[in-house]
Amino acid sequence: MGLTEKAEELFLSASHTHFAPMTAPGYKRVERSSDLSCADEGRKLKLPSWRAGGARTIRRISGRWSRWCWNFFQLEIPERVKPRIPGMNICGREVKIKGRLCRIAQLDADDYKFLDDPEAALRELRKSGLRIDLFTFMQKLPETTPKYSYPMEWDSMAVLKVSTFEHWWTRQIRKNTRNKAKQAEKKGVVIREVAFDDTLARGICEIYNECPVRQERRFPHYGKSLETVRELSATYLASSVFVGAYVDDELVGFIKFVVDDTGTQAGMMHMISMIRHRDKSPMNALVAQAVRSCADRRISYLVCEKFAYGKKTQSTLSRFKERNAFERIDIPRYYVPLTHWGSLALSIKLHHRLADRLPEPLAARLRELRGAWYRRFQPESGVRVWR
């Protein structure tokens, strides 16, 4: 092998140190190889000093580029401990604090748990001694007109008004949606409410670790251990209902919804199924059972997260919700400044993500590029599926 071929081999090994093509669903995480110094590699290959310097430059550039691409597209979660911002408890509710430049406090799971007295909560926050710039909370259904004088913005939520299962089945959804729910049963999918235990946690862990990419983006729960998944899934167990989809006693999908303290509103916290079983339409059958469970408990509103995310008003996810009779309802979300910096940050909209402030044509183009990137590494999971 000549010097040119050796330098080319060095370049290829350096550029593939940090990422490599992956396949789904049998993807295995790429382990980072132990790095040797460029000078050592040059001596190992017995390259002249100028060629060793060129190899060093090539490796430095390709390594930085690969690391930047890997971290930017988040194909692999770096194994490091991220600094945690301490939370607190006010009015019997757990509050989480996020943000660095502008520290924002909100109720943990504020889509499912609500404040009865915001003024009392604000008083406790001001006395806490923690630096909190903004406090945000949502108004509870069915009241959609602002009832407080705090600064507010509209949150578009996907809401299903529940009366009886028969009314939803015959009046609110169309024939095509009913057929998909029936198709799941015909293909051997069994839907039932299930108690949370170690068996369910293991099934959820297998679903989470099926594929690292969903909807052309990194799936945040991929790669998590059984203990972590059990801890994430075991929140609010006293007010949670789990609905599982099974094929030959194997969990292929599940829904977890949390009921509020009054028992009139429920919010879907987790809703997912295995990609390899999407041809059986398990999500349609799971939603049908969730509606039945809410109707049996006389829950009036079933909320499936947001209807629109930022300026992206239409997607496969929103169309799925529409087909299952979820409607867009704008609900007030309040932002209360607790510091002068919080007031300034609110006025210049620092409480929003940068992605939410991009023009929609630019954001759509960036989403296309992100999808193309993921399809390059995982062609089988590049299909836009949410089921």
Coordinates of C-alpha atoms in Angstrom, one line a residue:
M1 CA 0.0 0.0 0.0
G2 CA 1.5 3.4 -1.1
L3 CA 1.6 6.5 1.0
T4 CA -1.4 8.0 -0.9
E5 CA -3.5 5.0 -0.1
K6 CA -2.4 5.1 3.5
A7 CA -3.3 8.8 3.8
E8 CA -6.7 8.1 2.2
E9 CA -7.3 5.3 4.7
L10 CA -6.4 7.6 7.6
F11 CA -8.9 10.2 6.3
L12 CA -11.7 7.7 6.0
S13 CA -11.1 6.3 9.5
A14 CA -11.0 9.8 10.9
S15 CA -14.3 10.9 9.2
H16 CA -16.1 7.7 10.4
T17 CA -14.9 7.9 14.0
H18 CA -17.9 9.8 15.1
F19 CA -20.8 8.6 12.9
A20 CA -21.5 5.7 10.6
P21 CA -24.5 4.6 8.5
M22 CA -27.1 2.9 10.6
T23 CA -30.0 0.6 9.7
A24 CA -33.3 0.2 11.3
P25 CA -34.7 -1.4 13.4
G26 CA -31.7 -3.5 14.2
Y27 CA -29.6 -0.5 14.9
K28 CA -26.8 -0.7 17.4
R29 CA -25.2 2.4 18.9
V30 CA -21.9 3.3 17.3
E31 CA -19.1 3.3 19.9
R32 CA -16.6 6.0 19.7
S33 CA -13.1 4.6 19.0
S34 CA -10.2 5.4 21.2
D35 CA -8.4 8.4 19.7
L36 CA -4.7 8.3 18.9
S37 CA -2.8 11.5 18.3
C38 CA -2.3 12.4 14.7
A39 CA 1.5 12.5 15.2
D40 CA 1.4 8.9 16.5
E41 CA -0.7 7.8 13.5
G42 CA 1.8 9.5 11.2
R43 CA 4.7 7.7 12.8
K44 CA 2.8 4.4 12.7
L45 CA 2.3 4.8 9.0
K46 CA 5.9 6.1 8.6
L47 CA 4.7 9.1 6.7
P48 CA 7.1 12.1 6.1
S49 CA 6.7 15.0 8.5
W50 CA 4.8 17.1 6.0
R51 CA 2.4 14.2 5.2
A52 CA 1.9 13.6 8.9
G53 CA 1.1 17.3 9.3
G54 CA -1.4 17.0 6.5
A55 CA -3.0 13.9 8.1
R56 CA -3.2 15.9 11.3
T57 CA -5.1 18.7 9.6
I58 CA -7.4 16.4 7.8
R59 CA -8.3 14.6 11.0
R60 CA -8.8 17.8 12.8
I61 CA -11.2 19.2 10.2
S62 CA -13.1 16.0 9.6
G63 CA -13.3 15.2 13.3
R64 CA -14.7 18.7 14.1
W65 CA -17.2 18.5 11.2
S66 CA -18.4 15.0 12.2
R67 CA -18.8 16.0 15.9
W68 CA -20.7 19.1 14.9
C69 CA -23.1 17.2 12.6
W70 CA -23.6 14.5 15.2
N71 CA -24.4 16.9 18.0
F72 CA -26.5 19.2 15.8
F73 CA -28.7 16.4 14.5
Q74 CA -28.5 14.5 17.8
L75 CA -28.1 11.1 16.3
E76 CA -26.5 10.0 19.5
I77 CA -27.1 11.3 23.0
P78 CA -23.8 12.2 24.6
E79 CA -23.1 10.1 27.7
R80 CA -22.6 13.0 30.1
V81 CA -24.4 14.2 33.1
K82 CA -26.2 17.5 32.3
P83 CA -26.5 20.1 35.1
R84 CA -29.9 20.0 36.7
I85 CA -31.8 23.1 37.9
P86 CA -33.4 22.4 41.2
G87 CA -37.2 22.3 41.4
M88 CA -39.5 23.1 44.2
N89 CA -43.0 22.4 45.6
I90 CA -45.7 25.1 45.8
C91 CA -49.4 24.7 46.8
G92 CA -49.0 21.0 46.8
R93 CA -47.7 21.0 43.2
E94 CA -44.2 20.2 41.9
V95 CA -42.6 23.0 40.0
K96 CA -39.8 22.6 37.6
I97 CA -37.4 25.4 36.5
K98 CA -35.8 25.5 33.1
G99 CA -33.7 27.9 31.1
R100 CA -30.4 29.6 31.5
L101 CA -30.7 33.0 30.1
C102 CA -34.3 33.3 31.2
R103 CA -35.3 31.0 34.0
I104 CA -38.9 29.9 33.6
A105 CA -40.9 28.0 36.3
Q106 CA -44.0 26.0 35.5
L107 CA -46.0 23.1 37.1
D108 CA -44.7 19.7 36.3
A109 CA -47.2 18.2 33.8
D110 CA -49.1 21.5 33.7
D111 CA -51.2 20.0 30.8
Y112 CA -52.7 17.6 33.4
K113 CA -52.4 19.4 36.7
F114 CA -53.7 22.9 37.4
L115 CA -53.5 25.7 40.0
D116 CA -56.6 26.5 42.0
D117 CA -55.1 29.8 43.4
P118 CA -52.4 31.4 41.2
E119 CA -51.9 34.3 43.6
A120 CA -50.9 32.0 46.4
A121 CA -48.5 30.2 44.1
L122 CA -46.9 33.5 43.1
R123 CA -46.5 34.5 46.7
E124 CA -44.6 31.3 47.4
L125 CA -42.4 31.7 44.4
R126 CA -41.4 35.2 45.4
K127 CA -40.5 34.0 48.9
S128 CA -38.6 30.9 47.7
G129 CA -35.3 32.7 47.3
L130 CA -34.6 31.1 43.9
R131 CA -34.0 33.2 40.9
I132 CA -37.1 32.8 38.8
D133 CA -37.7 35.3 36.0
L134 CA -41.1 34.0 34.6
F135 CA -43.8 31.8 35.9
T136 CA -46.2 30.2 33.4
F137 CA -49.4 28.2 33.9
M138 CA -52.4 27.2 31.8
Q139 CA -56.1 27.8 32.3
K140 CA -58.3 24.7 32.8
L141 CA -61.0 23.6 30.5
P142 CA -63.9 24.3 29.8
E143 CA -63.1 28.0 30.4
T144 CA -61.4 29.4 27.3
T145 CA -61.8 33.1 27.9
P146 CA -59.0 34.7 29.9
K147 CA -60.0 35.0 33.6
Y148 CA -56.8 36.5 34.9
S149 CA -55.2 39.8 34.1
Y150 CA -51.6 38.4 33.7
P151 CA -49.8 38.6 30.4
M152 CA -51.0 35.7 28.3
E153 CA -50.6 33.9 25.0
W154 CA -52.8 31.3 23.3
D155 CA -51.9 27.6 23.4
S156 CA -53.6 25.5 20.8
M157 CA -54.6 22.2 22.4
A158 CA -56.1 19.1 20.7
V159 CA -59.3 18.4 22.7
L160 CA -61.9 15.7 22.3
K161 CA -65.2 16.4 24.0
V162 CA -66.4 13.1 25.4
S163 CA -70.1 12.2 26.2
T164 CA -70.5 8.5 25.4
F165 CA -68.5 6.1 23.5
E166 CA -71.4 5.3 21.1
H167 CA -71.7 9.0 20.3
W168 CA -68.0 9.3 19.5
W169 CA -68.1 6.0 17.5
T170 CA -71.2 6.8 15.4
R171 CA -71.3 10.6 15.2
Q172 CA -67.8 12.1 15.8
I173 CA -65.5 9.9 13.6
R174 CA -65.8 8.8 10.0
K175 CA -66.1 5.4 8.6
N176 CA -62.4 5.2 7.6
T177 CA -61.3 5.8 11.2
R178 CA -63.8 3.2 12.4
N179 CA -62.5 0.7 9.9
K180 CA -58.9 1.2 11.1
A181 CA -59.9 0.5 14.7
K182 CA -61.7 -2.6 13.6
Q183 CA -58.8 -3.7 11.4
A184 CA -56.5 -3.8 14.5
E185 CA -58.9 -6.4 16.1
K186 CA -59.0 -8.4 12.9
K187 CA -55.3 -8.6 12.8
G188 CA -55.0 -9.9 16.3
V189 CA -54.4 -6.8 18.3
V190 CA -55.9 -7.0 21.8
I191 CA -56.7 -3.7 23.6
R192 CA -57.2 -3.5 27.3
E193 CA -56.6 -1.4 30.4
V194 CA -53.5 -2.7 32.2
A195 CA -52.0 -2.0 35.7
F196 CA -48.5 -0.6 35.8
D197 CA -46.0 -3.2 36.9
D198 CA -42.5 -4.5 35.9
T199 CA -44.0 -6.4 32.9
L200 CA -45.5 -3.3 31.5
A201 CA -42.3 -1.3 32.1
R202 CA -40.3 -3.9 30.2
G203 CA -42.8 -3.7 27.3
I204 CA -42.6 0.1 27.2
C205 CA -38.8 -0.1 27.3
E206 CA -38.8 -2.4 24.3
I207 CA -41.1 0.0 22.4
Y208 CA -38.8 3.0 23.2
N209 CA -35.7 1.2 22.1
E210 CA -37.1 -0.2 18.9
C211 CA -35.8 2.7 16.7
P212 CA -33.7 5.8 17.4
V213 CA -35.6 7.9 14.8
R214 CA -39.4 8.7 14.7
Q215 CA -41.1 11.2 12.5
E216 CA -37.8 12.0 10.9
R217 CA -36.2 13.2 14.1
R218 CA -34.3 11.8 17.0
F219 CA -36.5 9.9 19.5
P220 CA -35.7 11.3 22.9
H221 CA -36.5 8.0 24.8
Y222 CA -34.3 5.8 22.7
G223 CA -31.4 4.2 24.5
K224 CA -32.8 4.6 28.0
S225 CA -32.4 1.8 30.5
L226 CA -35.3 -0.2 32.0
E227 CA -34.8 1.6 35.4
T228 CA -35.1 5.0 33.7
V229 CA -38.1 4.0 31.7
R230 CA -39.8 2.6 34.8
E231 CA -39.1 5.9 36.6
L232 CA -40.5 8.0 33.8
S233 CA -43.6 5.9 33.3
A234 CA -44.4 5.6 37.0
T235 CA -45.3 9.3 37.5
Y236 CA -48.8 10.2 38.8
L237 CA -49.8 6.6 39.2
A238 CA -52.7 7.4 41.5
S239 CA -54.4 9.4 38.7
S240 CA -53.1 7.5 35.7
V241 CA -54.8 5.0 33.4
F242 CA -52.7 2.7 31.1
V243 CA -54.2 1.2 27.9
G244 CA -52.1 -1.4 26.2
A245 CA -52.2 -3.0 22.7
Y246 CA -51.0 -6.6 22.6
V247 CA -50.1 -9.0 19.8
D248 CA -49.5 -12.6 21.0
D249 CA -49.1 -11.2 24.6
E250 CA -46.4 -8.8 23.4
L251 CA -46.9 -5.1 24.1
V252 CA -46.9 -3.3 20.8
G253 CA -48.3 0.1 21.9
F254 CA -49.7 1.9 24.8
I255 CA -51.4 5.1 26.0
K256 CA -51.1 6.7 29.4
F257 CA -53.5 9.4 30.3
V258 CA -53.6 11.4 33.5
V259 CA -56.9 12.6 35.1
D260 CA -57.0 15.9 36.9
D261 CA -58.1 16.3 40.5
T262 CA -61.7 17.1 39.6
G263 CA -62.1 14.1 37.3
T264 CA -63.4 16.1 34.4
Q265 CA -60.3 16.4 32.2
A266 CA -57.7 13.9 31.2
G267 CA -54.4 14.5 29.3
M268 CA -52.5 11.9 27.2
M269 CA -49.0 11.8 28.6
H270 CA -47.6 9.0 26.5
M271 CA -48.9 7.5 23.3
I272 CA -46.8 5.3 21.1
S273 CA -46.6 2.0 19.2
M274 CA -44.1 -0.2 17.5
I275 CA -43.2 0.9 14.0
R276 CA -43.0 -2.7 12.7
H277 CA -46.7 -3.2 13.7
R278 CA -48.0 0.0 12.2
D279 CA -49.8 -2.0 9.5
K280 CA -52.2 -3.3 12.2
S281 CA -53.3 0.3 13.1
P282 CA -52.8 -0.2 16.9
M283 CA -53.0 3.6 17.6
N284 CA -56.5 3.8 16.2
A285 CA -57.7 1.0 18.5
L286 CA -55.8 2.5 21.5
V287 CA -57.5 5.9 21.0
A288 CA -60.9 4.1 20.8
Q289 CA -60.3 2.4 24.1
A290 CA -59.0 5.6 25.7
V291 CA -62.3 7.3 24.7
R292 CA -64.3 4.4 26.1
S293 CA -62.3 4.6 29.4
C294 CA -63.0 8.3 29.7
A295 CA -66.7 7.8 28.9
D296 CA -66.9 5.1 31.6
R297 CA -65.3 7.5 34.1
R298 CA -67.5 10.4 33.0
I299 CA -64.5 12.5 32.0
S300 CA -65.7 15.3 29.8
Y301 CA -62.5 16.3 28.0
L302 CA -59.6 14.2 26.6
V303 CA -56.6 16.3 25.7
C304 CA -53.9 15.0 23.3
E305 CA -51.1 17.5 23.7
K306 CA -50.9 20.4 21.3
F307 CA -52.8 20.7 18.1
A308 CA -50.2 22.9 16.4
Y309 CA -46.5 23.2 17.3
G310 CA -45.2 26.7 16.8
K311 CA -46.0 27.9 13.3
K312 CA -46.4 24.4 11.9
T313 CA -50.2 24.2 11.7
Q314 CA -50.6 21.0 9.6
S315 CA -48.8 17.7 9.9
T316 CA -49.5 13.9 9.9
L317 CA -49.9 14.2 13.7
S318 CA -52.6 16.9 13.5
R319 CA -54.4 15.1 10.7
F320 CA -54.4 11.9 12.9
K321 CA -56.0 13.9 15.7
E322 CA -58.6 15.4 13.4
R323 CA -59.6 12.0 12.1
N324 CA -60.2 10.9 15.7
A325 CA -62.4 13.9 16.4
F326 CA -59.9 16.0 18.3
E327 CA -60.6 19.7 17.8
R328 CA -58.3 22.7 18.1
I329 CA -59.2 24.8 21.2
D330 CA -57.1 27.8 22.1
I331 CA -56.5 28.0 25.8
P332 CA -54.9 30.9 27.7
R333 CA -51.3 30.4 28.9
Y334 CA -50.2 33.0 31.3
Y335 CA -46.6 34.3 31.8
V336 CA -46.1 36.2 35.0
P337 CA -42.8 38.2 35.3
L338 CA -41.2 37.9 38.7
T339 CA -38.1 40.0 38.0
H340 CA -37.2 43.0 35.9
W341 CA -35.3 40.7 33.6
G342 CA -38.3 38.5 33.3
S343 CA -40.4 41.5 32.1
L344 CA -37.8 42.4 29.5
A345 CA -37.4 38.8 28.4
L346 CA -41.2 38.6 28.0
S347 CA -41.3 41.8 26.0
I348 CA -38.7 40.6 23.5
K349 CA -40.0 37.0 23.5
L350 CA -37.0 35.3 25.0
H351 CA -39.3 32.7 26.5
H352 CA -39.8 31.1 23.1
R353 CA -37.4 28.8 21.4
L354 CA -35.4 30.1 18.5
A355 CA -37.0 27.5 16.2
D356 CA -40.4 29.0 17.1
R357 CA -39.3 32.4 15.9
L358 CA -38.1 31.4 12.5
P359 CA -40.2 32.2 9.5
E360 CA -42.3 29.1 8.6
P361 CA -40.9 28.8 5.0
L362 CA -37.4 28.6 6.5
A363 CA -38.4 26.3 9.3
A364 CA -40.2 24.0 6.8
R365 CA -37.0 23.9 4.7
L366 CA -34.9 23.1 7.8
R367 CA -37.3 20.3 8.7
E368 CA -36.9 18.9 5.2
L369 CA -33.1 18.9 5.5
R370 CA -33.4 17.2 8.9
G371 CA -35.6 14.5 7.4
A372 CA -33.2 14.0 4.5
W373 CA -30.3 13.7 7.0
Y374 CA -32.1 11.0 9.0
R375 CA -33.2 9.1 5.9
R376 CA -29.6 9.0 4.8
F377 CA -28.6 7.2 8.0
Q378 CA -31.9 5.3 8.5
P379 CA -33.8 4.8 5.3
E380 CA -36.3 2.4 6.8
S381 CA -37.4 4.8 9.5
G382 CA -37.6 7.8 7.3
V383 CA -41.3 7.3 6.7
R384 CA -43.6 9.8 8.4
V385 CA -45.4 7.6 10.8
W386 CA -46.9 8.4 14.1
R387 CA -48.8 5.2 14.8

